[in-house]
Coordinates of C-alpha atoms in Angstrom, one line a residue:
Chain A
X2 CA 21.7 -21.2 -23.5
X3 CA 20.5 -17.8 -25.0
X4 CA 23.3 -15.3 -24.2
X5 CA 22.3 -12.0 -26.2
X6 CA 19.5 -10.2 -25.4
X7 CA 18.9 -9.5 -28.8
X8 CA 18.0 -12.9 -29.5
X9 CA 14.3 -12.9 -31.3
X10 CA 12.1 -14.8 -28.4
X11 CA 13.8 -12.4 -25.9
X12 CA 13.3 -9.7 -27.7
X13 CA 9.6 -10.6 -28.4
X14 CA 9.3 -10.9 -24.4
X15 CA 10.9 -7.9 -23.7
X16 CA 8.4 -5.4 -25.7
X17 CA 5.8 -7.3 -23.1
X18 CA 6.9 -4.7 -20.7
X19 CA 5.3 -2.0 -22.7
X20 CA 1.2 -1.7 -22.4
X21 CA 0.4 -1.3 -25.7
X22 CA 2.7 -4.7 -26.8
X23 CA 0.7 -6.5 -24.2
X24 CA -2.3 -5.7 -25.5
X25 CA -1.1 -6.5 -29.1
X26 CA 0.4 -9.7 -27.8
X27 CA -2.1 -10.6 -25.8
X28 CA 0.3 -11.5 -23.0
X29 CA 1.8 -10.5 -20.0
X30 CA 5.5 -11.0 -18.1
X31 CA 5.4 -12.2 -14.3
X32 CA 8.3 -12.7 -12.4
X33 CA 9.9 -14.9 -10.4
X34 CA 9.4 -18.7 -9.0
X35 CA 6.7 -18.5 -6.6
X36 CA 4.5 -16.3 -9.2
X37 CA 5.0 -18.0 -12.1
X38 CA 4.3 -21.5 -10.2
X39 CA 0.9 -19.9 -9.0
X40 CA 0.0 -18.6 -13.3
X41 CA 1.1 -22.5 -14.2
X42 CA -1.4 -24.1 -11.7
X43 CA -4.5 -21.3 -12.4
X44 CA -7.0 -22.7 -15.0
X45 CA -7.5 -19.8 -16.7
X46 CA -3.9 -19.0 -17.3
X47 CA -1.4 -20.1 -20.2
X48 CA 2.3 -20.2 -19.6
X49 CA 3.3 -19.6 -23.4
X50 CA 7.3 -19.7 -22.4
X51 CA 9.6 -19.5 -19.5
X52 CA 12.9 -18.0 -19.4
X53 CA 15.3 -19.1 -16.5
X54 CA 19.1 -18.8 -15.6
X55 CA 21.4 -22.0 -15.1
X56 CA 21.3 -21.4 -11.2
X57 CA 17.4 -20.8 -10.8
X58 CA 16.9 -24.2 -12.9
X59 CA 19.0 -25.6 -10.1
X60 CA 17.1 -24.0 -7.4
X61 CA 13.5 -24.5 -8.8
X62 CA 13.8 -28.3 -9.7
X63 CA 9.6 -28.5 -9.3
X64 CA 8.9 -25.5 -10.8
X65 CA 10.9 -26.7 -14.3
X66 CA 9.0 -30.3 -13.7
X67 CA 5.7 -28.3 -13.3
X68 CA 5.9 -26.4 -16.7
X69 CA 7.5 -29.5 -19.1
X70 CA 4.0 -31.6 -17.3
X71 CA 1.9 -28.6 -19.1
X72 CA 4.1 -28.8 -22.7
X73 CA 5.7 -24.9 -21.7
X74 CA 9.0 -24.2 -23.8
X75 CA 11.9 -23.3 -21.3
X76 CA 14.6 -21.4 -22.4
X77 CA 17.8 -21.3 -20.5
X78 CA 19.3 -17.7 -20.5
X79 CA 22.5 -16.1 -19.0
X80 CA 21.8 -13.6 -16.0
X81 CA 22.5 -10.6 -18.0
X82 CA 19.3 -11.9 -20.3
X83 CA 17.4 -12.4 -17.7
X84 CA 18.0 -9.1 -16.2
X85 CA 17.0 -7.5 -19.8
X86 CA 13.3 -9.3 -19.3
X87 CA 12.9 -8.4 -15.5
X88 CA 11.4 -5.6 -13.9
X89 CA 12.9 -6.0 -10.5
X90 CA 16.4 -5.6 -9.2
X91 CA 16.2 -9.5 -7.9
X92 CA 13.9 -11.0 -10.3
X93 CA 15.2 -14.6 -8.4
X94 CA 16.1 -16.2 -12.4
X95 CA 12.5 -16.8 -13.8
X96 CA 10.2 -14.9 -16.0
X97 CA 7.6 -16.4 -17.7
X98 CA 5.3 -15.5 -20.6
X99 CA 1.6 -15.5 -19.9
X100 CA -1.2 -15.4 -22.0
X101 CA -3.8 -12.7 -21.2
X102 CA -7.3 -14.2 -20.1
X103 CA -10.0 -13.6 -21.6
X104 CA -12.5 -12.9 -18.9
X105 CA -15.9 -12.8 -20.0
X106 CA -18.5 -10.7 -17.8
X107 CA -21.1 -12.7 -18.9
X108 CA -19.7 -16.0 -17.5
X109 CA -18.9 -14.9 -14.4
X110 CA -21.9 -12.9 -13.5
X111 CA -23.7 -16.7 -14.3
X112 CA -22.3 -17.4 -11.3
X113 CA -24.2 -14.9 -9.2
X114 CA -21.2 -13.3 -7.5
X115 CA -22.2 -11.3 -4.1
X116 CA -19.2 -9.3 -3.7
X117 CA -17.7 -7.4 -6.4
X118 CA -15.3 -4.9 -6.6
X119 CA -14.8 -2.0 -9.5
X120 CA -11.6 0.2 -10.1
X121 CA -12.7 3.5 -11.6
X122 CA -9.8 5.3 -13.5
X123 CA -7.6 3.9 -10.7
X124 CA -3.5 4.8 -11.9
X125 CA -1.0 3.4 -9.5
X126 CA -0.6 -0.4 -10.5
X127 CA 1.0 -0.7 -7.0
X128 CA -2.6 0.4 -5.6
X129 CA -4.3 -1.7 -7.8
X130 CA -2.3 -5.2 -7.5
X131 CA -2.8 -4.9 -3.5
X132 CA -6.2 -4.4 -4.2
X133 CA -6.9 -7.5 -6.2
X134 CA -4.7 -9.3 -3.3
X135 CA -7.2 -7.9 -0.8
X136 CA -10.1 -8.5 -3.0
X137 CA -9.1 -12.0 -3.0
X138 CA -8.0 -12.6 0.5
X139 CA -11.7 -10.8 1.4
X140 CA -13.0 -13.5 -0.6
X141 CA -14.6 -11.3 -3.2
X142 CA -16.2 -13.0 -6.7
X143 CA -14.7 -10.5 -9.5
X144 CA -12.7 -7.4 -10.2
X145 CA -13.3 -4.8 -12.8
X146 CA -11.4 -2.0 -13.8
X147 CA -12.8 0.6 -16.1
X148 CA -12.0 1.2 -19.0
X149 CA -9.5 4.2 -18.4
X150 CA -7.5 2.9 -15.6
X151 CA -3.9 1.6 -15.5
X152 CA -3.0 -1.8 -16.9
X153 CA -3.4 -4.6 -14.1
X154 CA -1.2 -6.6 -16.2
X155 CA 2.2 -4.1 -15.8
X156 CA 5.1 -6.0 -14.0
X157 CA 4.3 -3.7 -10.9
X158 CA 1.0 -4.7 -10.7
X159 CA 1.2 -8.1 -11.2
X160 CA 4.0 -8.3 -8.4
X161 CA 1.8 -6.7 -5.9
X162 CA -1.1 -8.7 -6.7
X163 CA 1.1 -11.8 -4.8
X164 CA -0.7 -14.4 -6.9
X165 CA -4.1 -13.0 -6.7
X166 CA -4.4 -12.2 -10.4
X167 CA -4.7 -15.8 -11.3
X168 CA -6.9 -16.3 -8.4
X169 CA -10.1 -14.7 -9.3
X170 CA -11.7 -13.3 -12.3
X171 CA -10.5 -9.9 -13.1
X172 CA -12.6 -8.0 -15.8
X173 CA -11.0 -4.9 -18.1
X174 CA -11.9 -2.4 -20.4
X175 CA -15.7 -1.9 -19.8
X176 CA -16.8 1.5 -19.3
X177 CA -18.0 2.8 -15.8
X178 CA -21.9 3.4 -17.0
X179 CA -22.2 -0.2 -18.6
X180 CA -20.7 -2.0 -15.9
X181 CA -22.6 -0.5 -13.0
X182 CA -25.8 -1.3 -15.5
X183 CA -25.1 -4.8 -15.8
X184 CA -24.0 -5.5 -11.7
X185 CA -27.0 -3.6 -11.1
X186 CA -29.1 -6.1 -13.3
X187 CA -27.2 -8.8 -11.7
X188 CA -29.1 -8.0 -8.3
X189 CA -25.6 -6.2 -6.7
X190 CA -26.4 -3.1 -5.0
X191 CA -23.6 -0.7 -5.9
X192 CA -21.8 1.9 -3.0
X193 CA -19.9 4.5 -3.8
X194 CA -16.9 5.4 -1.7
X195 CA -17.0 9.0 -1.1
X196 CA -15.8 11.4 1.3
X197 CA -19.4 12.6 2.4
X198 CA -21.1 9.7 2.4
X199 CA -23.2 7.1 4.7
X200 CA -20.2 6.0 7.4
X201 CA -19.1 2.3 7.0
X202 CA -20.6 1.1 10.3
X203 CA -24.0 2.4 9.8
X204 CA -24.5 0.9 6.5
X205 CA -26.8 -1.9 7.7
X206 CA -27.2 -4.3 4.4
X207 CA -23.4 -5.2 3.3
X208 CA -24.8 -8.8 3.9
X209 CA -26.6 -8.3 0.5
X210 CA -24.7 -8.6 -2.6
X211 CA -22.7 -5.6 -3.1
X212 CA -20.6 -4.3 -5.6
X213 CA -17.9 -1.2 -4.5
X214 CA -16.7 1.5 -6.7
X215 CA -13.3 2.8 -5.2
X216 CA -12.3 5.9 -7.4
X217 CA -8.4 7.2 -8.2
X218 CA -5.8 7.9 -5.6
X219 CA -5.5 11.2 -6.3
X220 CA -9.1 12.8 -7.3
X221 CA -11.6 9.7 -6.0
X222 CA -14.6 9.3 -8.1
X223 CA -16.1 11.2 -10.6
X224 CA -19.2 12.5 -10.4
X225 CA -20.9 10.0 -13.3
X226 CA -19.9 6.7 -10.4
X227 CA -21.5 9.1 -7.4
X228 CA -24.5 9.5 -9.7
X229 CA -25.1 6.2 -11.2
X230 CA -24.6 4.3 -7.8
X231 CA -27.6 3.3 -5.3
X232 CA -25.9 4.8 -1.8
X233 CA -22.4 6.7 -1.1
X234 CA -20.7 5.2 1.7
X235 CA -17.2 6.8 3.5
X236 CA -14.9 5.0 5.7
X237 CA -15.5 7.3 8.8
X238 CA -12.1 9.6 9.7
X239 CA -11.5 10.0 13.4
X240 CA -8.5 11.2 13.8
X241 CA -6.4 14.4 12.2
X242 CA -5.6 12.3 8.2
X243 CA -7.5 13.7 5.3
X244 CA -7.7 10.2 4.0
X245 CA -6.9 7.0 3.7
X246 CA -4.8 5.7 0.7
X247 CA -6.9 3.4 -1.7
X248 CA -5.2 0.4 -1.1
X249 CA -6.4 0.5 3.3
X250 CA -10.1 2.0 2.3
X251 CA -10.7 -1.2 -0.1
X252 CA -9.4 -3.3 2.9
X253 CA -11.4 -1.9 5.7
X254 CA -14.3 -1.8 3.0
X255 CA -14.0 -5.3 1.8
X256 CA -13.3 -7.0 4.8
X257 CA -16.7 -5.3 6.4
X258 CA -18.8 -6.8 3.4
X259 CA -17.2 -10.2 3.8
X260 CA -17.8 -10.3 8.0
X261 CA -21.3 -8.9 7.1
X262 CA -21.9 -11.9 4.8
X263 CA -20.3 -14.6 6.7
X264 CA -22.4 -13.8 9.9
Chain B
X26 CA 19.4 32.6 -5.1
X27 CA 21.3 29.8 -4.3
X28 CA 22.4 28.4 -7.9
X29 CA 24.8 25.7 -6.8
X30 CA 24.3 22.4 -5.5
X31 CA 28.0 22.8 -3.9
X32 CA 26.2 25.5 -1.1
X33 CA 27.1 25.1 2.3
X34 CA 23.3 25.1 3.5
X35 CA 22.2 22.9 0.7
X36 CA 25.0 20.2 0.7
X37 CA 24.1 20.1 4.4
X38 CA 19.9 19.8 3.9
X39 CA 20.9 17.2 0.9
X40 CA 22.9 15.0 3.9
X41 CA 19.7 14.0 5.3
X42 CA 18.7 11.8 2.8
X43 CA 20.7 9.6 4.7
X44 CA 19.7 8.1 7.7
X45 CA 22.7 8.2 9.9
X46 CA 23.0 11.9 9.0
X47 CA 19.6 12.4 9.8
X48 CA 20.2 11.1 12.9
X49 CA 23.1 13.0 13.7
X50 CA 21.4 16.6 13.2
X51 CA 18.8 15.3 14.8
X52 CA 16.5 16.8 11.5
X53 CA 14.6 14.9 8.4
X54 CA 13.5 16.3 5.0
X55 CA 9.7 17.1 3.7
X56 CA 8.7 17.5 0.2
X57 CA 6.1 19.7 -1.2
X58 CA 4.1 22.3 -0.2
X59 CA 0.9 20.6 1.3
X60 CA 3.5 18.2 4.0
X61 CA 5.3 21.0 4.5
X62 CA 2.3 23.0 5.3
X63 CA 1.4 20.4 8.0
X64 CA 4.9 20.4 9.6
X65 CA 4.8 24.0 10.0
X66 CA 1.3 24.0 12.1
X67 CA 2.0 21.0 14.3
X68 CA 3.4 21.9 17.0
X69 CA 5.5 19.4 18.2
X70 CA 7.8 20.0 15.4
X71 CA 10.0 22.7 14.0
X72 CA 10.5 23.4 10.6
X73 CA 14.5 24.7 10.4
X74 CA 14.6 26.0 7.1
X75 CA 13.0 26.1 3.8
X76 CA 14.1 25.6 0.4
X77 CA 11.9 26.8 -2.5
X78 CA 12.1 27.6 -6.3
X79 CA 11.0 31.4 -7.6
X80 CA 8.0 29.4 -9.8
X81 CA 6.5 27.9 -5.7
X82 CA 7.6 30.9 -4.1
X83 CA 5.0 32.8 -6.1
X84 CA 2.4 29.6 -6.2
X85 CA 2.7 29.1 -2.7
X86 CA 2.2 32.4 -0.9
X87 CA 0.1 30.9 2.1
X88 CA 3.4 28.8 2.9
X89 CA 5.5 31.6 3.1
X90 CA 3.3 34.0 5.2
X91 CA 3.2 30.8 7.9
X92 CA 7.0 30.3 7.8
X93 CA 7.6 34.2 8.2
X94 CA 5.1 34.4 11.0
X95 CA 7.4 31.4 12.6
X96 CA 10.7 33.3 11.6
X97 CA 11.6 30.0 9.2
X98 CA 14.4 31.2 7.1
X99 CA 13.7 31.1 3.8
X100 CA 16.4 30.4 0.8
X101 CA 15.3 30.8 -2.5
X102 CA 17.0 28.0 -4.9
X103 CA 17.3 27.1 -8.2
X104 CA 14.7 24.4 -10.0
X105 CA 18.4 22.2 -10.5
X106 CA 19.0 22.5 -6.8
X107 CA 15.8 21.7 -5.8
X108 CA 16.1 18.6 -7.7
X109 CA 18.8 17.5 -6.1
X110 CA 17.6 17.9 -2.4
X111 CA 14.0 15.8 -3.5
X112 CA 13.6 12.6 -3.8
X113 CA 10.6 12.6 -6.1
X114 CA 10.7 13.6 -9.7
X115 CA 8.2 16.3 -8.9
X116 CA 8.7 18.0 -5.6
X117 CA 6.9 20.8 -6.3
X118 CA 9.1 23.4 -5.8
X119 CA 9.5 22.9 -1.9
X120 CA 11.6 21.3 0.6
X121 CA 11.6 21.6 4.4
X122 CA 14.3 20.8 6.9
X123 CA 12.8 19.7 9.9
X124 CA 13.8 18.8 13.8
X125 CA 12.8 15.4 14.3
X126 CA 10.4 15.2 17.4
X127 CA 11.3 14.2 20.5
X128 CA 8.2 12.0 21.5
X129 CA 9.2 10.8 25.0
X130 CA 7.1 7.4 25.7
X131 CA 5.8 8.2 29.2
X132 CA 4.6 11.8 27.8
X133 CA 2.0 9.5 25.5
X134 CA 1.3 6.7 28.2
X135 CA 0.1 9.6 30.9
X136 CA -2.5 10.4 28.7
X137 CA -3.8 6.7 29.0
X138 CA -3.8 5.9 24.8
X139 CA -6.7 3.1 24.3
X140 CA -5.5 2.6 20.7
X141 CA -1.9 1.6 19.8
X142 CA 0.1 0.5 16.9
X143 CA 3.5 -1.5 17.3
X144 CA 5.6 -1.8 14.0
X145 CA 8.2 -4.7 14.7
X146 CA 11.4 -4.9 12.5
X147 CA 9.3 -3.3 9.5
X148 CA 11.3 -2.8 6.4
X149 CA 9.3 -1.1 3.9
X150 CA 9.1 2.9 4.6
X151 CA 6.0 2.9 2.0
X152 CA 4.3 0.3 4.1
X153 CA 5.5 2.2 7.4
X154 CA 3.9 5.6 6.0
X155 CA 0.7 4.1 5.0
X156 CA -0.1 2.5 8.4
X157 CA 1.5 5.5 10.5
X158 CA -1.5 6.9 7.8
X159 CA -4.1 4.7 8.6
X160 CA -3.3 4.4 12.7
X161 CA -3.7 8.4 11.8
X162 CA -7.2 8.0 10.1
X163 CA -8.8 5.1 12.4
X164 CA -8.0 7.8 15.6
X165 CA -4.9 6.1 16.9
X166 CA -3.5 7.3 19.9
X167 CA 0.3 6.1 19.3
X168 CA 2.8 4.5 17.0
X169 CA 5.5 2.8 17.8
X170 CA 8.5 2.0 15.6
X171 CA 10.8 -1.0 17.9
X172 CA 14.0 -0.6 17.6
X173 CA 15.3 -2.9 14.9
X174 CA 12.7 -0.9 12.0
X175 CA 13.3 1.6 8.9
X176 CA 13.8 4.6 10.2
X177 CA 10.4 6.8 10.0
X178 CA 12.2 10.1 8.6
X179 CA 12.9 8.7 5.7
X180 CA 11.5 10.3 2.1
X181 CA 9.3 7.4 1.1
X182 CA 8.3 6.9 4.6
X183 CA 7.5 11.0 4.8
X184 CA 5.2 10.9 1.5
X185 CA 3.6 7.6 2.3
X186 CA 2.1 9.0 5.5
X187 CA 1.0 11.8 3.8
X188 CA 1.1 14.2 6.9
X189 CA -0.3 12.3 9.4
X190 CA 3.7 11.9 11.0
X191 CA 2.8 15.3 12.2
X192 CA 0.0 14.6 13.7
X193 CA 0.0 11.8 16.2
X194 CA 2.9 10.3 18.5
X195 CA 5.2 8.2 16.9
X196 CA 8.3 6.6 19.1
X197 CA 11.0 5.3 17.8
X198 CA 14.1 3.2 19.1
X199 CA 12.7 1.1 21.9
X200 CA 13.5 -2.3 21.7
X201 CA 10.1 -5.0 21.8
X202 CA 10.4 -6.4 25.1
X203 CA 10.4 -3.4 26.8
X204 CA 7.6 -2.0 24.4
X205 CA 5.1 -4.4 25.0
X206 CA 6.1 -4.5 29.1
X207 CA 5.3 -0.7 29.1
X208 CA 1.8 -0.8 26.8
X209 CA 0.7 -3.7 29.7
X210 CA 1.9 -1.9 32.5
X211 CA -0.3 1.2 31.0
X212 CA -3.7 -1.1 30.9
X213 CA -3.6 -2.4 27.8
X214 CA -4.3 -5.7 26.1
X215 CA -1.1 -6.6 23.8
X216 CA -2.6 -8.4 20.6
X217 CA -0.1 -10.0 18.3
X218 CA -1.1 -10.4 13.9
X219 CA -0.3 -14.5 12.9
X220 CA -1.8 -16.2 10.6
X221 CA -2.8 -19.2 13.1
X222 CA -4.6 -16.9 15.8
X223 CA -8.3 -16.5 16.8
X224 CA -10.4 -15.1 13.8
X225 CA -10.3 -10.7 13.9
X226 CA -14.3 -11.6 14.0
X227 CA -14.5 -13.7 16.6
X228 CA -12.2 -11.3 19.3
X229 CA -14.8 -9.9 21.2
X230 CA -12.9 -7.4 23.7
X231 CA -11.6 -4.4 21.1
X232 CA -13.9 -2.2 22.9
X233 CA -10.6 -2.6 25.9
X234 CA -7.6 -0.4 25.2
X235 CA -5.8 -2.2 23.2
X236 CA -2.1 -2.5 21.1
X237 CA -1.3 -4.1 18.1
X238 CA 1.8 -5.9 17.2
X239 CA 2.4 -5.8 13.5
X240 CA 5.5 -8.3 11.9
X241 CA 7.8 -7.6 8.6
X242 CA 6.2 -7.7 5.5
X243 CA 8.5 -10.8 4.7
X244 CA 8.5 -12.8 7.8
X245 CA 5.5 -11.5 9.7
X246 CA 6.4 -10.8 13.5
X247 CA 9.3 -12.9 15.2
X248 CA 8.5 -15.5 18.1
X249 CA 9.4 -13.3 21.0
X250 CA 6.3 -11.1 20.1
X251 CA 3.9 -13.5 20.0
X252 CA 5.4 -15.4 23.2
X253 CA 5.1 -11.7 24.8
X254 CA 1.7 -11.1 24.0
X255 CA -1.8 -11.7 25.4
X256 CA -3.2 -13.5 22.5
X257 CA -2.5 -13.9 18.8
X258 CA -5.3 -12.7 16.2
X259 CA -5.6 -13.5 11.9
X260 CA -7.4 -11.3 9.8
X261 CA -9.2 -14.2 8.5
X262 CA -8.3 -15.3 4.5
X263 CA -11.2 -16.3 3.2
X264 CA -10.2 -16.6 -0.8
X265 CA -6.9 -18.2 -2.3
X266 CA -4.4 -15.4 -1.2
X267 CA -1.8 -16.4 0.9
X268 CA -2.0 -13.0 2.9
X269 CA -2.4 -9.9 3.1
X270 CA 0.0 -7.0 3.2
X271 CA 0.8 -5.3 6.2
X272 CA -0.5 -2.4 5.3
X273 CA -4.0 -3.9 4.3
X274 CA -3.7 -6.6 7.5
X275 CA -3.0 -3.3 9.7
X276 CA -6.5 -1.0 8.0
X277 CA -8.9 -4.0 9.0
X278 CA -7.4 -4.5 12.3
X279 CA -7.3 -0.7 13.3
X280 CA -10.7 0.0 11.7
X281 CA -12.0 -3.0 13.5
X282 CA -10.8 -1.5 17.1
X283 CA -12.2 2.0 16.1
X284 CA -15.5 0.8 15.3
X285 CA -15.3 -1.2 18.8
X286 CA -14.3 1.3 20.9
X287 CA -17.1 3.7 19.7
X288 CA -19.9 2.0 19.5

């Protein structure tokens, strides 16, 4: 049982919780049973280590049978450890470390995806883990964030994401004008969500493949994703709100594309 | 200027971050100039009192014209006191006291509402904010809080809505059973989110007036709810998320209504 937090592996796992050390690493923290059981059954994903306390090894009896089936090193830590990894005030006694994946545009748009969904300069990892959740609950083929947005690997990100993140390819660090060239080229007709734009319910082809560019919560899309796009689209306002928040637009958008298709 | 925190006035605005005490003076906090702003031209409500610093005083002139025409007394604080009356790390420089509204239930159902929202024993004020947002945004006509739910006033719930608490009825404190006898006594269908009901697509009478009955974010909505309404509905899952989160779940159900009952 590891019982300082200064102990070298916990240490290493520790800096994970800072961007840059995740991207030197090339791994990510997520926490807590039901996450870490969903990163240990995704293909794509590598458990590289799990820390849990004495009582959650008691509790998640499957969970510990799960990773020593897939060769993952478990270390048994105190609760005090624990709480030095975790991000959360109840991280529920597991963290695990988790390679990064190493998503490849190229492979994915092979696959001919139809609906696609791109993050420009989005910032609140909240915001963009719920939208990968809804992404994947709308059933959409791939998520990319550009290059300048937040992290989707942070701790708050991954939490919201439920699981999503290791349920559908999610693409980083492309910029805006290459990735709209190569969906584009893909045969993905690309909307951008505006304020002024076509309203939702008369845009008559979501049944094509379509790609949606869903700008930052605070100043929505620059002008470069208006201009590069093929139509502007806006969730119609009827009542007195400015707006909708990023997270309920994507929904109402997504789940419009994915009825549109499915008819 | 008020330079202590210890100030009779401020002590008693800084009280209201509490719940009980915001239900005792019958009066809620709002942060920031644009909120503020909104509670100060809706007329249901009635801003008591204003707290700002010299730096928002001078930004913010607009503001103060609109609480002088209203004869809202103004105090002039301290940044340091300021701080410690917000809740966010940058309030900018404003915070409101204000009367919480009394919305009385048969006021709203005389005006025959086709479009209602029913939040049962929701926990999360962000999550409450945002739909109280979105009901606000798909042209809502009512929200209602039952009885056993965070309590609306709060700071994160405030900010999450994002003004749109000030500008459509939101009712508070009445238990479920009575709720959903009410909204069917008033004409309308009483449609229950699960994750086993009839597919959002395939519900073809939206176009009626209609309520929705939203559950926690943990445990979705309790049995009574579903026994009490009409007919239970899924926003259909069509990737490898478990879910969606309530305030997603509530955008595609309300936007789906809205585009219903216009068309």
């Amino acid at each position: 049982v590891i019982t300082s937090p200064h102990n070298a592996r916990v240490a290493a796992a520790r800096k994970l919780r800072q961007r840059k050390q995740r991207a030197a690493a090339d791994a990510f923290l997520v926490e807590g049973p039901h996450a870490t059981g969903q990163a240990l059954t995704a293909g794509t994903f590598a458990v590289r280590e799990l820390f849990v306390t004495a009582g959650a090894a008691e509790r998640e009896r499957d969970l510990l049978r799960t990773a020593a089936a897939a060769d993952v090193p478990v270390c048994l830590v105190t609760d005090q450890v624990l709480e030095t990894l975790a991000d959360t005030v109840t991280p529920q006694g597991v963290v695990a470390v988790v390679r990064t994946p190493r998503t490849s545009l190229d492979d994915v748009l092979r696959r001919r995806p139809r609906h696609v969904v791109v993050l420009v300069e989005a910032a609140d990892p909240g915001n963009v883990g719920t939208v990968i959740r809804t992404a994947d609950a709308a059933g959409a083929d791939l998520v990319m964030l550009t290059s300048d947005s937040t992290d989707p690997y942070g701790g708050k990100c991954v939490r919201a994401s439920a699981g999503s993140l290791f349920h559908l390819p999610v693409v980083t660090g492309i910029g805006l004008a290459l990735a709209v060239e190569r969906l584009k080229g893909a045969g993905l007709q690309v909307l951008a969500t505006t304020t002024d734009g076509t309203d939702l319910d008369e845009v008559g082809d979501l049944a094509r493949p379509t790609a949606w560019l869903f700008g930052n919560e605070a100043h929505g899309l620059p002008a470069e994703a208006v201009a590069l796009a093929d139509r502007t689209v806006r969730v119609p306002i009827h009542g007195r709100a400015e707006s909708l928040n990023l997270a309920a637009a994507a929904a109402v958008c997504l789940y419009a594309t994915a009825s549109a298709q499915r008819r």
